PDB file of N, CA and C in Angstrom:
ATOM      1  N   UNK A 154      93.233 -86.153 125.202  1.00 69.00           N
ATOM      2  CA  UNK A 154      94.145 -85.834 126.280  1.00 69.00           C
ATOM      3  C   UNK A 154      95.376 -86.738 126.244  1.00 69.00           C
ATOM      4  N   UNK A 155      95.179 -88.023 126.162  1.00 85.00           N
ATOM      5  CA  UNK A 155      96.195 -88.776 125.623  1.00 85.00           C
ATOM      6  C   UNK A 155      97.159 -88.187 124.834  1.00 85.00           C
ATOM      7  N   UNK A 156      96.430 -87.780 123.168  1.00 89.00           N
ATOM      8  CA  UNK A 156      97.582 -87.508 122.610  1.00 89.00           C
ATOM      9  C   UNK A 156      98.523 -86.409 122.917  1.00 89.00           C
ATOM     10  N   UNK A 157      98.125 -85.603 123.605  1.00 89.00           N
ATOM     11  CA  UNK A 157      98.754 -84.528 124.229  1.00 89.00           C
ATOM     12  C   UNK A 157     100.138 -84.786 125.166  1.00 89.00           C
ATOM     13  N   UNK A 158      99.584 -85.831 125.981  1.00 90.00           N
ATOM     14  CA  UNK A 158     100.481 -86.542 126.639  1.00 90.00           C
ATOM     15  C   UNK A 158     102.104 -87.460 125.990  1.00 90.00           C
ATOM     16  N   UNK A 159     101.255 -87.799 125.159  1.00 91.00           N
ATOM     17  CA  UNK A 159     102.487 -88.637 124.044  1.00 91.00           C
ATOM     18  C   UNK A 159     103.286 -87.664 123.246  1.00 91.00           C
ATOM     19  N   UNK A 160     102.574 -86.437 123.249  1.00 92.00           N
ATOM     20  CA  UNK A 160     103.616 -85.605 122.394  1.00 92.00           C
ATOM     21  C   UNK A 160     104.700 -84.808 123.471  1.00 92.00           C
ATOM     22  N   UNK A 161     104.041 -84.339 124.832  1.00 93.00           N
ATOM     23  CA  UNK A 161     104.859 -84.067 125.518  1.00 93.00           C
ATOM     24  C   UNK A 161     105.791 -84.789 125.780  1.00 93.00           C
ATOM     25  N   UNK A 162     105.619 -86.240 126.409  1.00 93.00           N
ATOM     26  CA  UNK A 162     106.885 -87.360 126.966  1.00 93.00           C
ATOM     27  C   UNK A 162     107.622 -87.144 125.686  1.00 93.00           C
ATOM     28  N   UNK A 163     106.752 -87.261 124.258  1.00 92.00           N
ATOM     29  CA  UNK A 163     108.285 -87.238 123.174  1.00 92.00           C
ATOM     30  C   UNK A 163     108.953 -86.110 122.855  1.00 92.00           C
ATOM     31  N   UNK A 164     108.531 -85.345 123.382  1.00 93.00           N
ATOM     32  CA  UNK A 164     109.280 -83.656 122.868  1.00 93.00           C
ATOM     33  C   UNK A 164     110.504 -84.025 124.329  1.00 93.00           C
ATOM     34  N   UNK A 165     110.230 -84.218 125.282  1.00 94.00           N
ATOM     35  CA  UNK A 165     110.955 -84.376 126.256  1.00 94.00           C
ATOM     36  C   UNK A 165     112.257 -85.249 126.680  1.00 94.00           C
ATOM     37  N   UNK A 166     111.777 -86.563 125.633  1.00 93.00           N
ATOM     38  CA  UNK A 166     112.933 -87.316 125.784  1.00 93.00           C
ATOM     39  C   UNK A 166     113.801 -87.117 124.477  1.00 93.00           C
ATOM     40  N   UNK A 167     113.205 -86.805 123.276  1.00 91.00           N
ATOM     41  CA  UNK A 167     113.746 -85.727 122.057  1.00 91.00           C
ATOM     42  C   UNK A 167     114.565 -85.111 122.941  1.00 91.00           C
ATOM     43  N   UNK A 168     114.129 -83.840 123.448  1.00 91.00           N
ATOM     44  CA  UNK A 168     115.167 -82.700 124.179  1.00 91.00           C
ATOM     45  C   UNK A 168     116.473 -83.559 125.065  1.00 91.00           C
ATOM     46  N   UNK A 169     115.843 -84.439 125.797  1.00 89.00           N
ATOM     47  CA  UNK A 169     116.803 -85.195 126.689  1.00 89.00           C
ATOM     48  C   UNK A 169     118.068 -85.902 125.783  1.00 89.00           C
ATOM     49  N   UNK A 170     117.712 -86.674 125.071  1.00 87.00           N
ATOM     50  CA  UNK A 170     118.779 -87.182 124.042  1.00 87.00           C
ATOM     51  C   UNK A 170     119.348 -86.330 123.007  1.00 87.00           C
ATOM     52  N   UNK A 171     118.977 -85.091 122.462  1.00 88.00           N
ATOM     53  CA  UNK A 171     119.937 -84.265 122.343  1.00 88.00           C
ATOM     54  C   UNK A 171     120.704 -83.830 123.024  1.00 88.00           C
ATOM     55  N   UNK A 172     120.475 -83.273 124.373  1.00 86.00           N
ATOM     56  CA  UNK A 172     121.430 -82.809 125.399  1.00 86.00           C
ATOM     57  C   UNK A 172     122.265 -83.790 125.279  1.00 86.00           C
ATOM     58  N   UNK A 173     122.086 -84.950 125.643  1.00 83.00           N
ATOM     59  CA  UNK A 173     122.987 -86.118 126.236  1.00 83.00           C
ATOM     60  C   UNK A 173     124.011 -86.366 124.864  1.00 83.00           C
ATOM     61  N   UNK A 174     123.661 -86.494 123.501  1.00 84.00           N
ATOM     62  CA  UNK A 174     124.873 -86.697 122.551  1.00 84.00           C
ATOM     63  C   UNK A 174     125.346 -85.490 122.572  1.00 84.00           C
ATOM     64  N   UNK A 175     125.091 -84.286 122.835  1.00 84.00           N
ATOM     65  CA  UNK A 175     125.981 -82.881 123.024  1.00 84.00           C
ATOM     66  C   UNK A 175     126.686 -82.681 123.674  1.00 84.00           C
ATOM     67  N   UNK A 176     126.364 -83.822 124.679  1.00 81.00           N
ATOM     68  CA  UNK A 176     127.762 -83.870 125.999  1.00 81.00           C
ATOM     69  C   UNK A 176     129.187 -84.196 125.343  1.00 81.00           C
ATOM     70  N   UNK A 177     130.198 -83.811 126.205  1.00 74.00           N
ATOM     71  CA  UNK A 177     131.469 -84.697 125.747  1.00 74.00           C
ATOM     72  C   UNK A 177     131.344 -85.004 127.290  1.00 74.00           C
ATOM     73  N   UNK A 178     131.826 -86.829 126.553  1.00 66.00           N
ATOM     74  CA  UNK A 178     131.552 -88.112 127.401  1.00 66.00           C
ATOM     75  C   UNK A 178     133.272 -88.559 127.701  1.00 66.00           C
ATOM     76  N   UNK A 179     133.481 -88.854 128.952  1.00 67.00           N
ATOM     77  CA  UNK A 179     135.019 -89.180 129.363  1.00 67.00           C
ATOM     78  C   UNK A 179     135.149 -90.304 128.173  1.00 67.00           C
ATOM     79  N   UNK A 180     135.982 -91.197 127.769  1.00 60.00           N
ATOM     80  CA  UNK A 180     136.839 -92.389 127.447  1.00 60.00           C
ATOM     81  C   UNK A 180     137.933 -92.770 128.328  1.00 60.00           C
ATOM     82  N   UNK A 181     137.717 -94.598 128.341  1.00 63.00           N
ATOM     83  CA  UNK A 181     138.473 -95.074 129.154  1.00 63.00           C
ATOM     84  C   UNK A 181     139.940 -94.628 128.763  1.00 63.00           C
ATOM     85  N   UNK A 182     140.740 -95.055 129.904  1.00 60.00           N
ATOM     86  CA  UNK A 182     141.532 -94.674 129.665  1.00 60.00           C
ATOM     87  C   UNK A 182     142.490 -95.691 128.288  1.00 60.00           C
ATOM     88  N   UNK A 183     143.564 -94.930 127.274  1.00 56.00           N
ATOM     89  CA  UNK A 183     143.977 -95.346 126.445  1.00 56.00           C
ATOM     90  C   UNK A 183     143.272 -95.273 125.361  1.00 56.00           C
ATOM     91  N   UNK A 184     142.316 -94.920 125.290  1.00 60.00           N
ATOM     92  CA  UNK A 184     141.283 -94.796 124.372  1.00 60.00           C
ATOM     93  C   UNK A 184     141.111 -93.615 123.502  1.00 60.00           C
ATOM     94  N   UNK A 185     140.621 -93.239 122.787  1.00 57.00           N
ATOM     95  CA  UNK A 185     140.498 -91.604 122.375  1.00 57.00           C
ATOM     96  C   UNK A 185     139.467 -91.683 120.675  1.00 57.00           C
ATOM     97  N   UNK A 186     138.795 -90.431 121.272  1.00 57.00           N
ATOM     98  CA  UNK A 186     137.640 -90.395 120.292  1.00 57.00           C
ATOM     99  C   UNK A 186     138.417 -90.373 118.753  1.00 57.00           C
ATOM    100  N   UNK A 187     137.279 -91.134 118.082  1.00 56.00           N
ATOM    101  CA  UNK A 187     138.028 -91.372 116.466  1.00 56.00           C
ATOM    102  C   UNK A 187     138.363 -90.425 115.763  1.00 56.00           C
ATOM    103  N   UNK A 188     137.870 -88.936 116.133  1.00 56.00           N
ATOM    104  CA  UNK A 188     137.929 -87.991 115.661  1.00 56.00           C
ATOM    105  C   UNK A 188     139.011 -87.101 115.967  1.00 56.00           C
ATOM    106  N   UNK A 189     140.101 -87.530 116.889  1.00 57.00           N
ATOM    107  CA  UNK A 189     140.766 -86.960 117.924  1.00 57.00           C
ATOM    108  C   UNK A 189     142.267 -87.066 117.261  1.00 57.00           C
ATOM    109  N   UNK A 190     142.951 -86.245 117.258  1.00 57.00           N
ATOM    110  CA  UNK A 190     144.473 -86.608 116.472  1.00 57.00           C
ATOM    111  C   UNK A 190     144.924 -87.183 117.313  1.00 57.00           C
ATOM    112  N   UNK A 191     146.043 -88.333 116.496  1.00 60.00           N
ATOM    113  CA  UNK A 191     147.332 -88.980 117.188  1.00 60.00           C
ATOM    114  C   UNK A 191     147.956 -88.353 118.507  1.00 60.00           C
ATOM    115  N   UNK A 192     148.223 -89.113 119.087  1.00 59.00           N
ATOM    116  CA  UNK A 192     149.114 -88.006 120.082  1.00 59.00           C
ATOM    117  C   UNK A 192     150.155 -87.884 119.170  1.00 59.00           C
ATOM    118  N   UNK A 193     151.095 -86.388 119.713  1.00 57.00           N
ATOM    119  CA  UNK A 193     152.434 -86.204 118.496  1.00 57.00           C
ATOM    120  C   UNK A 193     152.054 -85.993 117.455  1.00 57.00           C
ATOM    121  N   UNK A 194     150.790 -85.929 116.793  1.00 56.00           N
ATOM    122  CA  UNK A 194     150.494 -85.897 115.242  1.00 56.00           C
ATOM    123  C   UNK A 194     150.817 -84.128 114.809  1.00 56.00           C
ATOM    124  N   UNK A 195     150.929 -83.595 114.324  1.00 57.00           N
ATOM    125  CA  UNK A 195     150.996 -81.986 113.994  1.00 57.00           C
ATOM    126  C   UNK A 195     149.594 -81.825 113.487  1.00 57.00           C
ATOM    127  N   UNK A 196     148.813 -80.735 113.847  1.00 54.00           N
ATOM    128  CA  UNK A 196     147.437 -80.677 113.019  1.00 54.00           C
ATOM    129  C   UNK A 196     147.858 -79.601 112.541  1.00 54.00           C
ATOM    130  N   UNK A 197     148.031 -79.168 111.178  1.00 56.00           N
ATOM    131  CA  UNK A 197     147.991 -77.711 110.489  1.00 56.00           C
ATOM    132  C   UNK A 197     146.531 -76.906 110.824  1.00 56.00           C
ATOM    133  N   UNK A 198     146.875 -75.413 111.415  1.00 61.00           N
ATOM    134  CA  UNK A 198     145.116 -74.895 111.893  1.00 61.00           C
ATOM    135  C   UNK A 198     144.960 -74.673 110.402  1.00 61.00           C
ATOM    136  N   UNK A 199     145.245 -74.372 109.425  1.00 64.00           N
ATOM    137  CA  UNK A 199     145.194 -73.442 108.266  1.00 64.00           C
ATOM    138  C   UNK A 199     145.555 -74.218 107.127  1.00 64.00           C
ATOM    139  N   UNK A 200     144.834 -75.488 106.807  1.00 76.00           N
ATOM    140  CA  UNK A 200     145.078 -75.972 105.327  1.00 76.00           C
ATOM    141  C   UNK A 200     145.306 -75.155 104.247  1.00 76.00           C
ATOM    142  N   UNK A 201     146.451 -75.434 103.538  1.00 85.00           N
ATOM    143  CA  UNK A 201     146.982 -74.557 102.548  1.00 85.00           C
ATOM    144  C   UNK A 201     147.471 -75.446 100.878  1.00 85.00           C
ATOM    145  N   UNK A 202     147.082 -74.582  99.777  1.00 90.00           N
ATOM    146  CA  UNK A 202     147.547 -75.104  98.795  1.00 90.00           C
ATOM    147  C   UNK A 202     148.731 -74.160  98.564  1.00 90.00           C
ATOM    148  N   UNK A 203     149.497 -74.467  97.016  1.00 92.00           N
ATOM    149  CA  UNK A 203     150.551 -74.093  97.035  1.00 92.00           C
ATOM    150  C   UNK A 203     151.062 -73.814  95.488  1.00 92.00           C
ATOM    151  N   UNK A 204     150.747 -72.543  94.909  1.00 92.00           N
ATOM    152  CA  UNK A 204     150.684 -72.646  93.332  1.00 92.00           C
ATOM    153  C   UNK A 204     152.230 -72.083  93.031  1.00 92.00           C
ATOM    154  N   UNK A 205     152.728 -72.642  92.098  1.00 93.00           N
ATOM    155  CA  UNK A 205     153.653 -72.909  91.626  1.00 93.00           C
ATOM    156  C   UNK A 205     153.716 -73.209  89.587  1.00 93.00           C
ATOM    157  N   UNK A 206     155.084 -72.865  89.702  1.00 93.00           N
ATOM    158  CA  UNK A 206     155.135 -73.063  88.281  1.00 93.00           C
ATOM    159  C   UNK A 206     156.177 -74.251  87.568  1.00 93.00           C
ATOM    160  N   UNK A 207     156.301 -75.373  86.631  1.00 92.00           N
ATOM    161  CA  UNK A 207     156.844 -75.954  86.699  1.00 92.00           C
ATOM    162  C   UNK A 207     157.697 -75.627  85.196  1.00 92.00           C
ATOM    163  N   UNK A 208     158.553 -77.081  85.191  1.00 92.00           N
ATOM    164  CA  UNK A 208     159.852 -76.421  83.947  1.00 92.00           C
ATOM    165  C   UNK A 208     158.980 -75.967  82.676  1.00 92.00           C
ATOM    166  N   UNK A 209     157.887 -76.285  82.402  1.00 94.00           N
ATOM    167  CA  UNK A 209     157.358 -75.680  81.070  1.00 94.00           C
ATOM    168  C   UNK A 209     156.957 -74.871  80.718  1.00 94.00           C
ATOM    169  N   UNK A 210     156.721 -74.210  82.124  1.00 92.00           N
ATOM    170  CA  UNK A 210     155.782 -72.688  82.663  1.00 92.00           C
ATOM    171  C   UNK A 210     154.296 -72.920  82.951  1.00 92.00           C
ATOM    172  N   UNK A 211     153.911 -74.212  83.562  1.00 94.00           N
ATOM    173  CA  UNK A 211     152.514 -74.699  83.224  1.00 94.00           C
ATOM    174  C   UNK A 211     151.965 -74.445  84.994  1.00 94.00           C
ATOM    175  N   UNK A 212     151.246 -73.312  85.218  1.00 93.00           N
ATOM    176  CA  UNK A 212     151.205 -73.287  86.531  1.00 93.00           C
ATOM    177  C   UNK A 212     150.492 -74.993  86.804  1.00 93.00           C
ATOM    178  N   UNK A 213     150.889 -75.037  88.397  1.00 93.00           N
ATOM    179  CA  UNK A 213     150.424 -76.499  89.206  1.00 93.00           C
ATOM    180  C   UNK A 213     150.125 -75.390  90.592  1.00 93.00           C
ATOM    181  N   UNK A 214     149.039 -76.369  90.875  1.00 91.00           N
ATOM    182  CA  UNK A 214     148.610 -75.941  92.233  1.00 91.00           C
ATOM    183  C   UNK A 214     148.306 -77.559  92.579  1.00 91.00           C
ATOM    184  N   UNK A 215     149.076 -77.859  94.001  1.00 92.00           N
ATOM    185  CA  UNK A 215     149.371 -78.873  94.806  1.00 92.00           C
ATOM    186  C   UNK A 215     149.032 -78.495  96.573  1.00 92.00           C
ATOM    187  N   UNK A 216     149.176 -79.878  97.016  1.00 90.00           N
ATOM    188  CA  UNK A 216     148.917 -79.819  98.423  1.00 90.00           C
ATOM    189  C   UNK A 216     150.415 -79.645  99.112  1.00 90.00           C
ATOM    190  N   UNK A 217     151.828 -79.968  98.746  1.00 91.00           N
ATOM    191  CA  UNK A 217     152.883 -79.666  98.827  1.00 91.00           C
ATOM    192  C   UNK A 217     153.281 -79.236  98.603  1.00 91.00           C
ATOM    193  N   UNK A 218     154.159 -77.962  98.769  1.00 91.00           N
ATOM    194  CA  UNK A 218     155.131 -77.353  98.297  1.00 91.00           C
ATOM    195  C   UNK A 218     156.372 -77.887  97.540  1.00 91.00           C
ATOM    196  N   UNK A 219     156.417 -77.369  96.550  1.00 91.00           N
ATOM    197  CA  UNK A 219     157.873 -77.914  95.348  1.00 91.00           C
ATOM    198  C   UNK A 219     159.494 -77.881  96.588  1.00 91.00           C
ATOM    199  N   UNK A 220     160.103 -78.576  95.875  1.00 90.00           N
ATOM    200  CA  UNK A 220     161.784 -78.516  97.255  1.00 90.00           C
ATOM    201  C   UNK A 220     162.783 -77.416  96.299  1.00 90.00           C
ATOM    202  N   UNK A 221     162.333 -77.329  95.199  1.00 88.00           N
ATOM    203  CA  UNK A 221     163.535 -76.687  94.799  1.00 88.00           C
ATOM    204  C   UNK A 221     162.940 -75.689  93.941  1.00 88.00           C
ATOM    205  N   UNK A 222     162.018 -74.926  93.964  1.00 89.00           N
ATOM    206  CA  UNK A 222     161.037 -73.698  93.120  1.00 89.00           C
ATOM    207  C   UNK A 222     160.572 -72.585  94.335  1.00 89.00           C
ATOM    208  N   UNK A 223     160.180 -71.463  93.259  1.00 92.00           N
ATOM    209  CA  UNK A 223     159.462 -70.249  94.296  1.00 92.00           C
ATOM    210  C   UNK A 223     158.309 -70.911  94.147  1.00 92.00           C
ATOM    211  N   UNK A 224     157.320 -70.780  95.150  1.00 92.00           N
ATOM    212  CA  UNK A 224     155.762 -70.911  95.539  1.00 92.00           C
ATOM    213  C   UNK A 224     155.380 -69.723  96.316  1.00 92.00           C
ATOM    214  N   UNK A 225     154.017 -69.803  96.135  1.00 92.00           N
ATOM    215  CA  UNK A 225     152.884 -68.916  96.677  1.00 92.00           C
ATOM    216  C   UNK A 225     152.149 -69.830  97.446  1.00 92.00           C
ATOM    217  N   UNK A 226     152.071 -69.888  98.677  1.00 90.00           N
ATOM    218  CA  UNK A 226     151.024 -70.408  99.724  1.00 90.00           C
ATOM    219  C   UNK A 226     149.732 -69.343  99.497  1.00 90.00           C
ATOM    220  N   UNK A 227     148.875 -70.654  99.288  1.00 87.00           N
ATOM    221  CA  UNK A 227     147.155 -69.911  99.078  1.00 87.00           C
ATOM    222  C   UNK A 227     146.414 -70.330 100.290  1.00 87.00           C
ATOM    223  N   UNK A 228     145.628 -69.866 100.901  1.00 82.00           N
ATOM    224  CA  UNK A 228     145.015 -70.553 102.445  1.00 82.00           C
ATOM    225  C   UNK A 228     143.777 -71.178 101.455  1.00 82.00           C
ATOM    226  N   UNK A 229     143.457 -72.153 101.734  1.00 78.00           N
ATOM    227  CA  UNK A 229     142.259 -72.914 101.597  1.00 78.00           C
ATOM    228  C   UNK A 229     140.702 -72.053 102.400  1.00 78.00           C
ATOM    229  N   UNK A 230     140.774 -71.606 103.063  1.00 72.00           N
ATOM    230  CA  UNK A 230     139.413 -70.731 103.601  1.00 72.00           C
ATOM    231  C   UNK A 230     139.624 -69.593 103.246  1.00 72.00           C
ATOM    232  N   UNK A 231     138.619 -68.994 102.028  1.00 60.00           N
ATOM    233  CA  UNK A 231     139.174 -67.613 101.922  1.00 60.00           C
ATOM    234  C   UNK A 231     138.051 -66.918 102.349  1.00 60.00           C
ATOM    235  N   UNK A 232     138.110 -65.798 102.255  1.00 65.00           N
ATOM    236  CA  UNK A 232     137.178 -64.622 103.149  1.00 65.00           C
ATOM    237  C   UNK A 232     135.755 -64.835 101.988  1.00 65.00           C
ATOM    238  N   UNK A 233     134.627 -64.391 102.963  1.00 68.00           N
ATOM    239  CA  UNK A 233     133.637 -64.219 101.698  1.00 68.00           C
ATOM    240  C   UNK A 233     133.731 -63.272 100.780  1.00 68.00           C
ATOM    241  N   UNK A 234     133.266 -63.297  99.436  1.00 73.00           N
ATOM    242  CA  UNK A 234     132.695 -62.278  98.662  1.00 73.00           C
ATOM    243  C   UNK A 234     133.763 -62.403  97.383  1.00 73.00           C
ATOM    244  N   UNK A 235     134.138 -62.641  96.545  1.00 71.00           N
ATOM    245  CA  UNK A 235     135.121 -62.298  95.182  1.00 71.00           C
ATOM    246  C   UNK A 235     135.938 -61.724  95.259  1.00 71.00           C
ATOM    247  N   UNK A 236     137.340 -62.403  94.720  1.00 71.00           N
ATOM    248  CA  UNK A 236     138.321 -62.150  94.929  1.00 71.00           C
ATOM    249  C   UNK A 236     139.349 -62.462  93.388  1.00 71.00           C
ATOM    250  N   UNK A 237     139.495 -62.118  92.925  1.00 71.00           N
ATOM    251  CA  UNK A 237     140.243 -62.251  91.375  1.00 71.00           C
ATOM    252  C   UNK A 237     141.653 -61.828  91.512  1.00 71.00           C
ATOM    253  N   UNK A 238     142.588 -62.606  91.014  1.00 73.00           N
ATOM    254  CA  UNK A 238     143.706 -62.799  90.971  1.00 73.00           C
ATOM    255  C   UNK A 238     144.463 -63.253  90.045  1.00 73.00           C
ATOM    256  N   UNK A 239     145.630 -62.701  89.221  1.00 70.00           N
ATOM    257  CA  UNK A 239     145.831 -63.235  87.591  1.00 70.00           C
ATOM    258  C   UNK A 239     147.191 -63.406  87.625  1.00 70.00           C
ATOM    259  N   UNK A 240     148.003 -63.436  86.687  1.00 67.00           N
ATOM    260  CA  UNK A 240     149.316 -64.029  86.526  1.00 67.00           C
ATOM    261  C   UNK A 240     149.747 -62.463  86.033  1.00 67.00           C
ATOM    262  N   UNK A 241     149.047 -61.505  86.403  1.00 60.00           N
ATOM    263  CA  UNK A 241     149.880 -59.886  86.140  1.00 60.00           C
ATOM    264  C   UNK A 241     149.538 -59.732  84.834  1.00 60.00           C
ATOM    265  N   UNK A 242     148.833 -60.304  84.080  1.00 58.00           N
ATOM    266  CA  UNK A 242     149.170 -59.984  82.824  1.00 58.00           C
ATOM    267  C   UNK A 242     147.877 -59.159  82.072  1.00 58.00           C
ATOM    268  N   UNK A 243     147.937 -57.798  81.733  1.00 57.00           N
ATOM    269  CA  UNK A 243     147.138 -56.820  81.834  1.00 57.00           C
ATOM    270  C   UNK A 243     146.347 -57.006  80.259  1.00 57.00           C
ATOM    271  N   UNK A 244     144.789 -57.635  80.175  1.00 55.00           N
ATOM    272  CA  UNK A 244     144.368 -57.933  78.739  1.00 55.00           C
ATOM    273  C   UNK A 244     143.531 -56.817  78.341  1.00 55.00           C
ATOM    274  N   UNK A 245     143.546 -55.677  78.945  1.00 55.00           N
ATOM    275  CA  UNK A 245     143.023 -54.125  78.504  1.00 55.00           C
ATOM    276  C   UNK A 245     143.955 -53.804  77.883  1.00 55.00           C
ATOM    277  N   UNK A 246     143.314 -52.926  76.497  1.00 49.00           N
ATOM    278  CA  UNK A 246     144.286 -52.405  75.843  1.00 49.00           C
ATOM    279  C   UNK A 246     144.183 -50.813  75.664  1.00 49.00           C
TER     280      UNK A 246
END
């Protein structure tokens, strides 16, 4: 009967201390969770790469966009399931 007891109180305070880190908890003031952007910071919703071609013709894919080239913005989350994409260049003959 005991052990019965010990498993209940621990399933219970288990349950209890999950709830409680699931909370969001105030911070004093001036303070702000570590996880929390700068104030003023810009958060991009949509991380993006950025493929491009450089003077040799050697595609680059970067986290910046080139200042003085055409680019293609690629979204970093793409949809599920396969997706193939080529430089146009048709190798059926």
């Amino acid at each position: 009967m005991r052990a019965w007891l010990a498993v209940i109180i621990g399933l219970a305070l288990g349950g209890g201390l999950a709830w409680w880190l699931a909370q969001e908890h105030e911070h004093p003031a001036g303070q702000r969770r570590p996880d929390s952007p700068r104030p003023g910071a810009q958060v991009d919703a949509s991380p993006a790469l950025y493929r491009w071609r450089d003077d040799a013709g050697v595609l680059q894919i970067t986290e910046r966009p080139p200042k003085d080239r055409r680019y293609e913005r690629i979204d970093r989350d793409t949809p599920a399931g396969i997706r193939v994409s080529g430089d146009g260049v048709d190798t059926q003959e």
